[in-house]
CSV table of C-alpha atoms in Angstrom, one decimal:
chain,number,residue,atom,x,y,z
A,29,UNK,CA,5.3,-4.3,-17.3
A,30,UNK,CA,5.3,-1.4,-14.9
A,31,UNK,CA,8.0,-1.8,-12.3
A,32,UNK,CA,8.9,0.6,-9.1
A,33,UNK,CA,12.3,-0.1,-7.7
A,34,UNK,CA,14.0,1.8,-4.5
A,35,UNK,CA,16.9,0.9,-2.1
A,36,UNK,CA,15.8,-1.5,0.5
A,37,UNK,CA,18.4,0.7,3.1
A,38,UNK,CA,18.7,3.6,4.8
A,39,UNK,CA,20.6,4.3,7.1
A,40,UNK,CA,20.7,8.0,9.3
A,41,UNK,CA,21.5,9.7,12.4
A,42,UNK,CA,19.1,11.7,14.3
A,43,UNK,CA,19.0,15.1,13.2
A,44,UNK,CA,20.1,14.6,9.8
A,45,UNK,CA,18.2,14.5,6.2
A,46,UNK,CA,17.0,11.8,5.2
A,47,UNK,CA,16.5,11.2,1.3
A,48,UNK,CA,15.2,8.5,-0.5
A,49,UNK,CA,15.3,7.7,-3.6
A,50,UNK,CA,12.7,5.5,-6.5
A,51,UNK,CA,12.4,4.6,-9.7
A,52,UNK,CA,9.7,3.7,-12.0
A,53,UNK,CA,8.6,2.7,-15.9
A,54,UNK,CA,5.3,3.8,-16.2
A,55,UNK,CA,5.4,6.9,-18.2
A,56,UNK,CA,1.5,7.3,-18.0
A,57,UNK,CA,1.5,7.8,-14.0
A,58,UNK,CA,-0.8,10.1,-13.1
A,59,UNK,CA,-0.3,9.9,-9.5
A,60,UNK,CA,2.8,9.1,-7.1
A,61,UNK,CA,2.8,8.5,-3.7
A,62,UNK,CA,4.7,7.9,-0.5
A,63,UNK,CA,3.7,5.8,2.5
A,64,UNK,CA,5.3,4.8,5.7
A,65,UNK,CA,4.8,1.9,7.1
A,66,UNK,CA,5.7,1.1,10.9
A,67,UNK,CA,6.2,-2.5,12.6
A,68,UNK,CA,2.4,-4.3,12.9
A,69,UNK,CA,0.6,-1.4,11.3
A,70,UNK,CA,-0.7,-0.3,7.8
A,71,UNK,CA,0.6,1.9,5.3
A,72,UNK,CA,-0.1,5.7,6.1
A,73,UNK,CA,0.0,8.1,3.7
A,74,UNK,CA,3.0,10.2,4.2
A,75,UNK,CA,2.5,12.5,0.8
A,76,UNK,CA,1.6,12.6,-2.8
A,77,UNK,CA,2.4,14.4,-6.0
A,78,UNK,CA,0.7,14.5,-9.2
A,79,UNK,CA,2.8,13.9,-12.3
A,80,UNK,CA,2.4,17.3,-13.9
A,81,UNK,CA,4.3,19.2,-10.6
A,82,UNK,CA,8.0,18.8,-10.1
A,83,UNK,CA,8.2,19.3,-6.3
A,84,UNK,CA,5.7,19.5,-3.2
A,85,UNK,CA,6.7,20.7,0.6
A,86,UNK,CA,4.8,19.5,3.4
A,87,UNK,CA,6.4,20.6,6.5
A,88,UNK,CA,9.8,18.3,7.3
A,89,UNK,CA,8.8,16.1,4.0
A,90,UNK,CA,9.9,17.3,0.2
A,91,UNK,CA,9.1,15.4,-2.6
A,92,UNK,CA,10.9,15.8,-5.9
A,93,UNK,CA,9.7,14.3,-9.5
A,94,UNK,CA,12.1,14.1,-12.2
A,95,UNK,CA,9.4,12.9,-15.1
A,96,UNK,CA,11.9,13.3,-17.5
A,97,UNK,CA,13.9,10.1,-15.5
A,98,UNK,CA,11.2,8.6,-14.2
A,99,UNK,CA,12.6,9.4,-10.6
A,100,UNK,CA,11.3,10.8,-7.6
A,101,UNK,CA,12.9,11.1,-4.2
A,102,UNK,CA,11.7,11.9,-0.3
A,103,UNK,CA,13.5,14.2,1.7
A,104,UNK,CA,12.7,14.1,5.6
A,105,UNK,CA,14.4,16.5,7.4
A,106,UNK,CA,15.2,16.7,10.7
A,107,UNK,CA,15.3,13.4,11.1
A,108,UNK,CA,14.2,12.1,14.2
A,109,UNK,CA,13.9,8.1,15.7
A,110,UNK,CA,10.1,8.2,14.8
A,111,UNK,CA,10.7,8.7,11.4
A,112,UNK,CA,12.2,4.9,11.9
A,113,UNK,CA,10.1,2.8,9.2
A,114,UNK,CA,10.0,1.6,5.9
A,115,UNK,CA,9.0,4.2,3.0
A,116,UNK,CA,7.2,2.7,0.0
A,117,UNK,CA,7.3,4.7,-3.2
A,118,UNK,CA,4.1,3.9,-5.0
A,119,UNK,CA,2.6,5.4,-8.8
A,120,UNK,CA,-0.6,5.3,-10.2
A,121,UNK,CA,-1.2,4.5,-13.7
A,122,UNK,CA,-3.8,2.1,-14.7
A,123,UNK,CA,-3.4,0.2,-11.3
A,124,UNK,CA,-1.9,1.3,-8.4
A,125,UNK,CA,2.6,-0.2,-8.2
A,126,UNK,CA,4.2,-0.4,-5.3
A,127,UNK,CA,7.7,-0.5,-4.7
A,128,UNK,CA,9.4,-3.2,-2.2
A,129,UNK,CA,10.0,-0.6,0.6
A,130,UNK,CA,13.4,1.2,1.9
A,131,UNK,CA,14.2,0.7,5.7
A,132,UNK,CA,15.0,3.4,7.6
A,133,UNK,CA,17.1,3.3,10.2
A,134,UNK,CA,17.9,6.3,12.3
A,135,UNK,CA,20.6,6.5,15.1
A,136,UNK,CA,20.5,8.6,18.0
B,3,UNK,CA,-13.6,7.0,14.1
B,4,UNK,CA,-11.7,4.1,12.6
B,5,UNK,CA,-11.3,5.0,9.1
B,6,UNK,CA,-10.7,1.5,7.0
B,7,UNK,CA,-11.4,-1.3,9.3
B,8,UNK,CA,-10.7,-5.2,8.9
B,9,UNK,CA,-11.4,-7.8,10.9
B,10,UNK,CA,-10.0,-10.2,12.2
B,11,UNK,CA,-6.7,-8.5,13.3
B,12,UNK,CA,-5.1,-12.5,13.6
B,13,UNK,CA,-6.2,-15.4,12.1
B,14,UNK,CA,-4.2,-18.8,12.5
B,15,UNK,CA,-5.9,-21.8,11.5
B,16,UNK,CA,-4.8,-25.1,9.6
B,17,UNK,CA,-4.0,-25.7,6.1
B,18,UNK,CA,-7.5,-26.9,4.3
B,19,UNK,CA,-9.5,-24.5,5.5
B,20,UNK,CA,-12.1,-21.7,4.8
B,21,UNK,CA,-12.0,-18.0,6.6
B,22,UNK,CA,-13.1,-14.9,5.9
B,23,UNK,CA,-11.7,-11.5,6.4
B,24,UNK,CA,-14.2,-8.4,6.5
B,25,UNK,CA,-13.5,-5.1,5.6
B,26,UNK,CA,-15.2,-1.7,6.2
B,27,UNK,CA,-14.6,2.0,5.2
B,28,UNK,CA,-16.4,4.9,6.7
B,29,UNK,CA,-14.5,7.3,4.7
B,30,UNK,CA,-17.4,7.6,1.8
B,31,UNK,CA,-15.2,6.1,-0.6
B,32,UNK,CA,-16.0,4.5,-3.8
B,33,UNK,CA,-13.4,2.5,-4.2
B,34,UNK,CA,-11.9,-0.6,-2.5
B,35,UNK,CA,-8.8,-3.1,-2.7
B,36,UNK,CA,-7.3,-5.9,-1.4
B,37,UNK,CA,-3.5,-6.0,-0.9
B,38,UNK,CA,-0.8,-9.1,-0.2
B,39,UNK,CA,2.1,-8.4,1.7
B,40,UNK,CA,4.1,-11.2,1.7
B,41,UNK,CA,7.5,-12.2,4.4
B,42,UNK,CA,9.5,-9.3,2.6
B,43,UNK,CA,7.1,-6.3,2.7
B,44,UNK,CA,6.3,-6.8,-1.1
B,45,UNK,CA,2.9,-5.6,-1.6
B,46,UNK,CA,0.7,-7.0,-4.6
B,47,UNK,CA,-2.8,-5.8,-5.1
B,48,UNK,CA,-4.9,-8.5,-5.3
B,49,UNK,CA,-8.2,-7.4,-6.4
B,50,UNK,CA,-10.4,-3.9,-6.5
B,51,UNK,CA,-14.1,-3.1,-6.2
B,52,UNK,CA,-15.6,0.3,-8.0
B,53,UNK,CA,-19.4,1.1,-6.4
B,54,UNK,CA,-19.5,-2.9,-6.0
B,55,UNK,CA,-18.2,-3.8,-9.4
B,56,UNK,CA,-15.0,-5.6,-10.0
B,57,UNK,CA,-12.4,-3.1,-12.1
B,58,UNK,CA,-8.9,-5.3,-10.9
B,59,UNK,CA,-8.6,-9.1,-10.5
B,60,UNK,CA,-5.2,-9.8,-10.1
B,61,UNK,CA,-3.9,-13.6,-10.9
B,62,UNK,CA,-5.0,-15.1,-8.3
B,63,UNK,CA,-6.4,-18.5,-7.2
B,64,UNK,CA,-9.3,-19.2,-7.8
B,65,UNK,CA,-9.8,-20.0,-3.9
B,66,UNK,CA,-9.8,-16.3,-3.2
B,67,UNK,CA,-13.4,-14.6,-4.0
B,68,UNK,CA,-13.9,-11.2,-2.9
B,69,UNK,CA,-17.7,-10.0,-1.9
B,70,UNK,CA,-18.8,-6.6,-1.9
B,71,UNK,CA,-22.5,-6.5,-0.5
B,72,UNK,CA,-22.3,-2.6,-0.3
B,73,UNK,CA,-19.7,0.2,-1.5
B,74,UNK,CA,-18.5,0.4,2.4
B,75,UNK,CA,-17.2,-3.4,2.9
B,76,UNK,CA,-15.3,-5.4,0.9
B,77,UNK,CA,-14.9,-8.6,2.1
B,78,UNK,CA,-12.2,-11.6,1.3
B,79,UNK,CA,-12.9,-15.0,1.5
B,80,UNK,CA,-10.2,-18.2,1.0
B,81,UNK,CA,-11.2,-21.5,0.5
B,82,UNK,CA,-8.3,-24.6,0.5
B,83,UNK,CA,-6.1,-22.4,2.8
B,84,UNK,CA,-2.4,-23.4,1.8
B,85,UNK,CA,1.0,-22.8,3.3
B,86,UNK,CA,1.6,-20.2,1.0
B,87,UNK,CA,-1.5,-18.1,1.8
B,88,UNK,CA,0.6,-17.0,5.4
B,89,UNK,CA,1.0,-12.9,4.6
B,90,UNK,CA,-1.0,-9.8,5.5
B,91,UNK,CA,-3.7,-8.6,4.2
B,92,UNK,CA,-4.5,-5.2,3.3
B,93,UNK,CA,-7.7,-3.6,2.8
B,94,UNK,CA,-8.3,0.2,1.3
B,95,UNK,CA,-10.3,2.5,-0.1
B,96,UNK,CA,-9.9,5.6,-2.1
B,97,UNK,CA,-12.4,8.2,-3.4
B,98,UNK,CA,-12.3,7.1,-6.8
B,99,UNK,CA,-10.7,4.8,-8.9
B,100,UNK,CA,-8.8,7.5,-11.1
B,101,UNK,CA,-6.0,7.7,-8.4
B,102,UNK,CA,-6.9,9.5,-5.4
B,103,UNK,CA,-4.6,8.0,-2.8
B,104,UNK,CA,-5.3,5.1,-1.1
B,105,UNK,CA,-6.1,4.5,2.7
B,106,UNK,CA,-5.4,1.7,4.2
B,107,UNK,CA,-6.3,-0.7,7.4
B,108,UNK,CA,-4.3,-2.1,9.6
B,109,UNK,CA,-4.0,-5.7,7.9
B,110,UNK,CA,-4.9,-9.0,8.7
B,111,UNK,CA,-2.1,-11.6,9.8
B,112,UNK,CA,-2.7,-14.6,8.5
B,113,UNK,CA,-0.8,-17.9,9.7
B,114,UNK,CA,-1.4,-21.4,8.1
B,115,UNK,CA,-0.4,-24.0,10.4
């Protein structure tokens, strides 16, 4: 069945990029998403990239899609103590797979 | 301005019984989910309404029935509450069921005492 796996860590320090990384099996995704989730609150949509592009900039946040590997990565730069959450990689083919979340940790 | 609400924000109550959690989207969305998220941030969709019709019913028990009077709510309810019921649960919405991203609420904590 579809799967999405990432790292469950991160670790940073304040100023530096932050990339991370996911993997998934579906090769009919249409859709694949990032989301940041903060202690006590929902998932907020950090970004999104539909499967035909390869990359997409939104200020401090890239997003790179190998389709070929089935990967796709976040970069954060700049990053700063607020960017402290966990990141869930998500794609979209008949339902909507989320992956178990990477913890970022940044040190100041 | 609350885009995807759900109510209540806490619920603890005791194993055996029924509750209800209520869900609302102002967004114009047609579509609307309900999300798990269990002790170790592991979110499994659960079930999703299309203009009030079911498209996703996840393997669930058959204690949980979702209710969608109107596109704009989506409401859960859990009959038999059990221990293993304790998680948070997420409502959202997107504009269609094709893939638009999803937006979500701030969840429902749910403790079975």
């Amino acid at each position: 069945g579809e799967d999405v796996e990432q790292s469950l860590f991160l670790s940073v320090r304040e100023g530096d990029s932050s990339v991370i990384n996911c993997t998934y099996t579906d090769s009919s995704s249409t859709y694949l998403y990032w989301y940041k989730q903060e202690p006590g609150a929902g998932l907020q949509l950090l970004t999104y990239i539909f499967s035909n592009m390869d990359m997409k900039q939104d200020q401090r946040l890239t997003v790179l899609l190998n389709k070929k590997d089935k990967h796709l990565s976040l970069r954060i730069a700049d990053t700063q103590t607020g960017d402290s959450a966990i990141y869930f990689c998500a794609e979209r083919g008949f339902k909507t797979i989320f992956g178990a979340g990477t913890r970022l940790f940044v040190k100041a | 301005d609350t885009a995807v609400s759900q109510t209540p924000k806490y619920l603890v109550t005791q194993m055996g019984n029924d509750k209800s959690i209520k869900c609302e989207q102002n967004l114009g969305h047609d579509t609307m989910y309900w999300y798990k998220q269990d002790s170790k941030k592991f979110l499994k969709i659960m079930f999703s309404y299309n203009n009030k019709e079911l498209i996703i019913n996840e393997t669930v028990p058959n204690r949980f029935s979702p209710k969608s009077p109107d596109k704009a709510h989506l409401n859960l309810h859990i009959n038999s509450l059990e221990l293993g019921d304790s998680a948070v649960y997420f409502c959202a919405s997107s504009q269609d069921s094709e893939g638009q991203p999803q937006h979500f609420g701030d969840g429902t904590r749910l403790s079975i005492l």
